[in-house]
JSON list of C-alpha atoms in Angstrom, two decimals:
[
{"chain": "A", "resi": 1, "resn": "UNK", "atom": "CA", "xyz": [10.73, 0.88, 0.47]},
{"chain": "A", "resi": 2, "resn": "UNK", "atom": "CA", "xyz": [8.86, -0.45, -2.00]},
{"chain": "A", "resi": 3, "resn": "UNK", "atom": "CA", "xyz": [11.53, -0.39, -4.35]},
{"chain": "A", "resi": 4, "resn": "UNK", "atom": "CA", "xyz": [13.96, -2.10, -2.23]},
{"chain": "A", "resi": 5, "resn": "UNK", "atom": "CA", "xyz": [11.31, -4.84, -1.60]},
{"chain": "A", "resi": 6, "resn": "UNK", "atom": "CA", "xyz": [10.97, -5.55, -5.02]},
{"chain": "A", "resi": 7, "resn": "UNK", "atom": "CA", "xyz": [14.22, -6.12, -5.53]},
{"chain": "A", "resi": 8, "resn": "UNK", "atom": "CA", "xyz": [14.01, -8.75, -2.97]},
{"chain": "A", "resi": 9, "resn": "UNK", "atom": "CA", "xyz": [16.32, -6.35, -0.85]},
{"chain": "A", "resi": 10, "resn": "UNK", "atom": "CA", "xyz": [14.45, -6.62, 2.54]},
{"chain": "A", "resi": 11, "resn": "UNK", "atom": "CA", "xyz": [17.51, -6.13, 4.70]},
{"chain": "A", "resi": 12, "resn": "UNK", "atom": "CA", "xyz": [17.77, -2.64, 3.87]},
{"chain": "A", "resi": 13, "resn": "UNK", "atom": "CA", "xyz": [13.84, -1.93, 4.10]},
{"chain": "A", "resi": 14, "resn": "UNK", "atom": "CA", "xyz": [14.54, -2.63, 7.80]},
{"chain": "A", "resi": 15, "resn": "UNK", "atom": "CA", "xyz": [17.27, -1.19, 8.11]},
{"chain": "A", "resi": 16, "resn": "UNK", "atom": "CA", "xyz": [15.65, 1.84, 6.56]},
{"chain": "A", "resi": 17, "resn": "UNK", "atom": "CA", "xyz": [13.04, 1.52, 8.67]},
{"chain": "A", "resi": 18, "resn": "UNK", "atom": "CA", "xyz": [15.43, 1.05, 12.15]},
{"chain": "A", "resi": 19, "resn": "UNK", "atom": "CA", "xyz": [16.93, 4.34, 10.80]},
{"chain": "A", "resi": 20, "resn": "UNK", "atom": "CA", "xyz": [14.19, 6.62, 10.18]},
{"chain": "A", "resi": 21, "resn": "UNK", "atom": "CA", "xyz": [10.93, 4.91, 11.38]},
{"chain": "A", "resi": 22, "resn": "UNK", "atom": "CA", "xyz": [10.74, 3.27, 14.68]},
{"chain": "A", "resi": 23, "resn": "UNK", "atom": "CA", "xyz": [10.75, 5.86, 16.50]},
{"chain": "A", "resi": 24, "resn": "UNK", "atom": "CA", "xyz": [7.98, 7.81, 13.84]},
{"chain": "A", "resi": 25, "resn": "UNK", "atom": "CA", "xyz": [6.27, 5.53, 13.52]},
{"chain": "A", "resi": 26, "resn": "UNK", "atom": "CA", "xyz": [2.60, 6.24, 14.07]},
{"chain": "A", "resi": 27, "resn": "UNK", "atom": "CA", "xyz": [3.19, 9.16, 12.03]},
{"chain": "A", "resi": 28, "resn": "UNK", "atom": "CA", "xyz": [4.50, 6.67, 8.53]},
{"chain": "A", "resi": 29, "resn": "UNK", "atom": "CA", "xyz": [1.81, 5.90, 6.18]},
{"chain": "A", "resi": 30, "resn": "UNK", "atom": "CA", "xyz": [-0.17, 2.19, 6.16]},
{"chain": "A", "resi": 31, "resn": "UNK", "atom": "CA", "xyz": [1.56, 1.87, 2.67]},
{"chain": "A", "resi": 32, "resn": "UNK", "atom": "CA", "xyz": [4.98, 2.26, 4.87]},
{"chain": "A", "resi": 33, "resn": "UNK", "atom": "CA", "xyz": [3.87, -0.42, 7.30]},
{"chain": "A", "resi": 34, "resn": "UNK", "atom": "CA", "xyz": [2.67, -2.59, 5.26]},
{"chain": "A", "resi": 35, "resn": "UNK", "atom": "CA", "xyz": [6.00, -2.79, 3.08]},
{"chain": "A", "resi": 36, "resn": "UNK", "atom": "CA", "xyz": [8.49, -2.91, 6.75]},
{"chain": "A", "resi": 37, "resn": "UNK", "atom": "CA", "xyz": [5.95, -5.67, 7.65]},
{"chain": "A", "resi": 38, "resn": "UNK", "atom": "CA", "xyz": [6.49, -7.98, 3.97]},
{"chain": "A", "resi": 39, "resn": "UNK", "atom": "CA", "xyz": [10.25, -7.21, 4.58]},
{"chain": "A", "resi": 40, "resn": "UNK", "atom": "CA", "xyz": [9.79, -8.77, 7.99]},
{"chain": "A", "resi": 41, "resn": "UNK", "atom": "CA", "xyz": [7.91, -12.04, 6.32]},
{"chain": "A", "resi": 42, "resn": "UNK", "atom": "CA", "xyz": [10.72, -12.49, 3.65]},
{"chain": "A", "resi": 43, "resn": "UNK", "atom": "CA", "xyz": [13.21, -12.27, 6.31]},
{"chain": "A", "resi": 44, "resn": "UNK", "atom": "CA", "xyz": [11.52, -14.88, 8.31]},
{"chain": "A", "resi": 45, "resn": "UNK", "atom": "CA", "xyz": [11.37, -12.11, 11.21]},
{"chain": "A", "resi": 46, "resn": "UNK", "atom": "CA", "xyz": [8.75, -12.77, 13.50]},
{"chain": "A", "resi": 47, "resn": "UNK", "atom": "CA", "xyz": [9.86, -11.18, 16.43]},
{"chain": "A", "resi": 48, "resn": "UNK", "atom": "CA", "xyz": [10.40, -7.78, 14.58]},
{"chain": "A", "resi": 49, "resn": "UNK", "atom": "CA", "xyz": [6.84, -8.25, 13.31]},
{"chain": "A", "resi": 50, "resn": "UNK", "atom": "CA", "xyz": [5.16, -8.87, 16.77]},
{"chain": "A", "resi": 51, "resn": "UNK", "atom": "CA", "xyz": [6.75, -5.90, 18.18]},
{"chain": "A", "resi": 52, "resn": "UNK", "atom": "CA", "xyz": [6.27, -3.42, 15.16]},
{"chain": "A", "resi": 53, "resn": "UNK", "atom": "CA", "xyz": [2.00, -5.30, 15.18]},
{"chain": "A", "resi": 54, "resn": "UNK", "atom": "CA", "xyz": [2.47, -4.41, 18.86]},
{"chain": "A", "resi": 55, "resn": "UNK", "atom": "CA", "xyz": [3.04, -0.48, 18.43]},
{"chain": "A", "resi": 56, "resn": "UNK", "atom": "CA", "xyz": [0.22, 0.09, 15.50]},
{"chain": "A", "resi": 57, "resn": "UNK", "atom": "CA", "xyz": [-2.31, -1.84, 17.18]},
{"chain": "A", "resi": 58, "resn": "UNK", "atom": "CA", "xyz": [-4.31, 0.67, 16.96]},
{"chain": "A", "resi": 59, "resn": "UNK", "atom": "CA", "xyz": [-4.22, 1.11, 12.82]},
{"chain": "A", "resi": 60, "resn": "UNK", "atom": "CA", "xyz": [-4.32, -2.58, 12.18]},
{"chain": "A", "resi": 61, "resn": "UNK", "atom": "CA", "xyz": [-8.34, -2.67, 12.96]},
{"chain": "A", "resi": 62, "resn": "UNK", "atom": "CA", "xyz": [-9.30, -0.73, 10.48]},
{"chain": "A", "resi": 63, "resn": "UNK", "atom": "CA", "xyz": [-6.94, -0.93, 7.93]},
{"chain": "A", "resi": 64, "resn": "UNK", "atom": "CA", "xyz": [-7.68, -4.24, 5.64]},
{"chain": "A", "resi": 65, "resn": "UNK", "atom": "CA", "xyz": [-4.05, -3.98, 3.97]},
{"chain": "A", "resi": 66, "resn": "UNK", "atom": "CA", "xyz": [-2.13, -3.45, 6.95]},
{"chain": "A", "resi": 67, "resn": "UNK", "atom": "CA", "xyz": [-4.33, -6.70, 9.20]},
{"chain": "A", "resi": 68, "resn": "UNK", "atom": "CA", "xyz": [-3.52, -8.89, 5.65]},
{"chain": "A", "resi": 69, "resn": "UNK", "atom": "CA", "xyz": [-0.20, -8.33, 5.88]},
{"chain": "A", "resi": 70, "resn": "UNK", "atom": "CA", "xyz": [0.04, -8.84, 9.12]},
{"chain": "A", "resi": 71, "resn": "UNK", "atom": "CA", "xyz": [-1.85, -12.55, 8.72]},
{"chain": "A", "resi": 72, "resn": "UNK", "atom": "CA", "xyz": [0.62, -13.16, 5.85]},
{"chain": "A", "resi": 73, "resn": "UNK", "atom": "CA", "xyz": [3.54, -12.23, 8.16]},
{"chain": "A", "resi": 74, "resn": "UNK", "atom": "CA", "xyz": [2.33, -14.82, 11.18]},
{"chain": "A", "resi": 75, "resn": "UNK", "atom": "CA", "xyz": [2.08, -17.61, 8.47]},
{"chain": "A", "resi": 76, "resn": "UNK", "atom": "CA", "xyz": [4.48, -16.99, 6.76]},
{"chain": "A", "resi": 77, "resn": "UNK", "atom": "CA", "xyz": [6.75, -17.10, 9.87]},
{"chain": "A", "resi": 78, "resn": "UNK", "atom": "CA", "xyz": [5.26, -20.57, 11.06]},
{"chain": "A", "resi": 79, "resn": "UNK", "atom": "CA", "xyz": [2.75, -18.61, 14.01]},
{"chain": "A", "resi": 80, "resn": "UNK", "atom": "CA", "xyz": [-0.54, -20.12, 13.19]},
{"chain": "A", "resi": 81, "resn": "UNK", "atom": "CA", "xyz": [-1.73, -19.31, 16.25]},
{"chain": "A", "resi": 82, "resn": "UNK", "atom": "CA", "xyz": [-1.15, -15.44, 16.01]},
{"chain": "A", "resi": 83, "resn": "UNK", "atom": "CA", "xyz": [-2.36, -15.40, 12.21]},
{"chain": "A", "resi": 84, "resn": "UNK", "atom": "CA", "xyz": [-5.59, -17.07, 13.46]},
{"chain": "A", "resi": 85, "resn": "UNK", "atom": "CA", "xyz": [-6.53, -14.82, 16.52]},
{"chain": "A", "resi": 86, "resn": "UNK", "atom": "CA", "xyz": [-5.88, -11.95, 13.65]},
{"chain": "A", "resi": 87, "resn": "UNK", "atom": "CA", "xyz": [-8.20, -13.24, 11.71]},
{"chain": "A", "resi": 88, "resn": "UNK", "atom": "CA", "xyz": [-10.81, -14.08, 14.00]},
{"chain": "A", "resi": 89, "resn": "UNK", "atom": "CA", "xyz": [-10.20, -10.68, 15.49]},
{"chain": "A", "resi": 90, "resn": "UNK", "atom": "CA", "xyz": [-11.30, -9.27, 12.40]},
{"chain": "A", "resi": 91, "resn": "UNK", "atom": "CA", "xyz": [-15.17, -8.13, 11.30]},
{"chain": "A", "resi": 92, "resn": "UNK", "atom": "CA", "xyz": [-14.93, -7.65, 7.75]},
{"chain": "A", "resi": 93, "resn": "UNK", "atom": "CA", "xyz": [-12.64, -10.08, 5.98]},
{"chain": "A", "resi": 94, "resn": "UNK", "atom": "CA", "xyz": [-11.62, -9.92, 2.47]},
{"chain": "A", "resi": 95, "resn": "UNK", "atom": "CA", "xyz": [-10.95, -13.15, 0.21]},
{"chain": "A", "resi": 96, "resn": "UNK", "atom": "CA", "xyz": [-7.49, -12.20, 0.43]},
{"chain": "A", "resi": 97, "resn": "UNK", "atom": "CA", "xyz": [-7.42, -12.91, 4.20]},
{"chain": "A", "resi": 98, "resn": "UNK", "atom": "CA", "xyz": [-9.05, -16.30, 3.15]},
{"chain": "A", "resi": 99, "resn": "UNK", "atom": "CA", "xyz": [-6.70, -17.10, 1.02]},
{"chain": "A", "resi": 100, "resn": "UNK", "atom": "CA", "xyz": [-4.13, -16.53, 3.29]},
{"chain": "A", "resi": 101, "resn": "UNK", "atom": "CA", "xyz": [-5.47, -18.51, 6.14]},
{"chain": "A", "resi": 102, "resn": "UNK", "atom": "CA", "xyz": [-6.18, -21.43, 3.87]},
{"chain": "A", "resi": 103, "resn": "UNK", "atom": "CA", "xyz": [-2.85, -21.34, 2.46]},
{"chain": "A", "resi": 104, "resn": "UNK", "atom": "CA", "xyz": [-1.30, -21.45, 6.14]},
{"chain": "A", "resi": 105, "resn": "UNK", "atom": "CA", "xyz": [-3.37, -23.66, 7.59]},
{"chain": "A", "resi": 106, "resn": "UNK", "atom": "CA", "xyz": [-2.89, -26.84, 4.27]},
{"chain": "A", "resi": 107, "resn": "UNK", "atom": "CA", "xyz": [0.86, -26.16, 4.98]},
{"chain": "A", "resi": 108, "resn": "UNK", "atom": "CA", "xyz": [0.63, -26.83, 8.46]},
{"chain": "A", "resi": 109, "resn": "UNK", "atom": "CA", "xyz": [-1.10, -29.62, 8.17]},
{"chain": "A", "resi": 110, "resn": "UNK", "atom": "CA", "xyz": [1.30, -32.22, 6.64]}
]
């Protein structure tokens, strides 16, 4: 999946994902997640995103790369709201998460 989002080819990610992962996937790795989750960004799919955050709620608190991602996804997607109750949800930020917020946040503002 990686691959595919590299080469900026995000529909099939999820469609790759659809296919094989849905219905797996507690059992797919973070690294997985995290790339179905960028693919959801790119696409501008926030409703995707909420449902796949929704059903690995349980590995997004302690997984830093999957919660960033996440953040990135909600603000990248316009949902400020969602990106900040993330964030604040969260005990041990990085300054990735940060950066993230502080990007979202000076583009919402104007």
């Amino acid at each position: 999946m990686k691959l595919l989002n590299d080469k900026k080819q995000f529909k099939k990610v999820l469609a790759l994902f659809d296919q094989h992962g849905i219905n797996n996937i507690l059992k797919l790795s973070n690294f997985t997640i995290t790339q179905v989750l960028k693919a959801c960004a790119h696409m501008g799919d926030l409703q995707r995103g909420k449902i796949i955050h929704n059903l690995i709620a349980s590995k997004t608190k302690n997984d830093i790369y999957i919660s960033s991602t996440l953040i990135h996804l909600y603000v990248h997607c316009a949902d400020i709201v969602s990106a900040q109750s993330l964030f604040d949800s969260i005990k041990n930020k990085t300054p990735a998460m940060y950066g993230i917020m502080m990007k979202g946040n000076d583009s919402f503002k104007h």
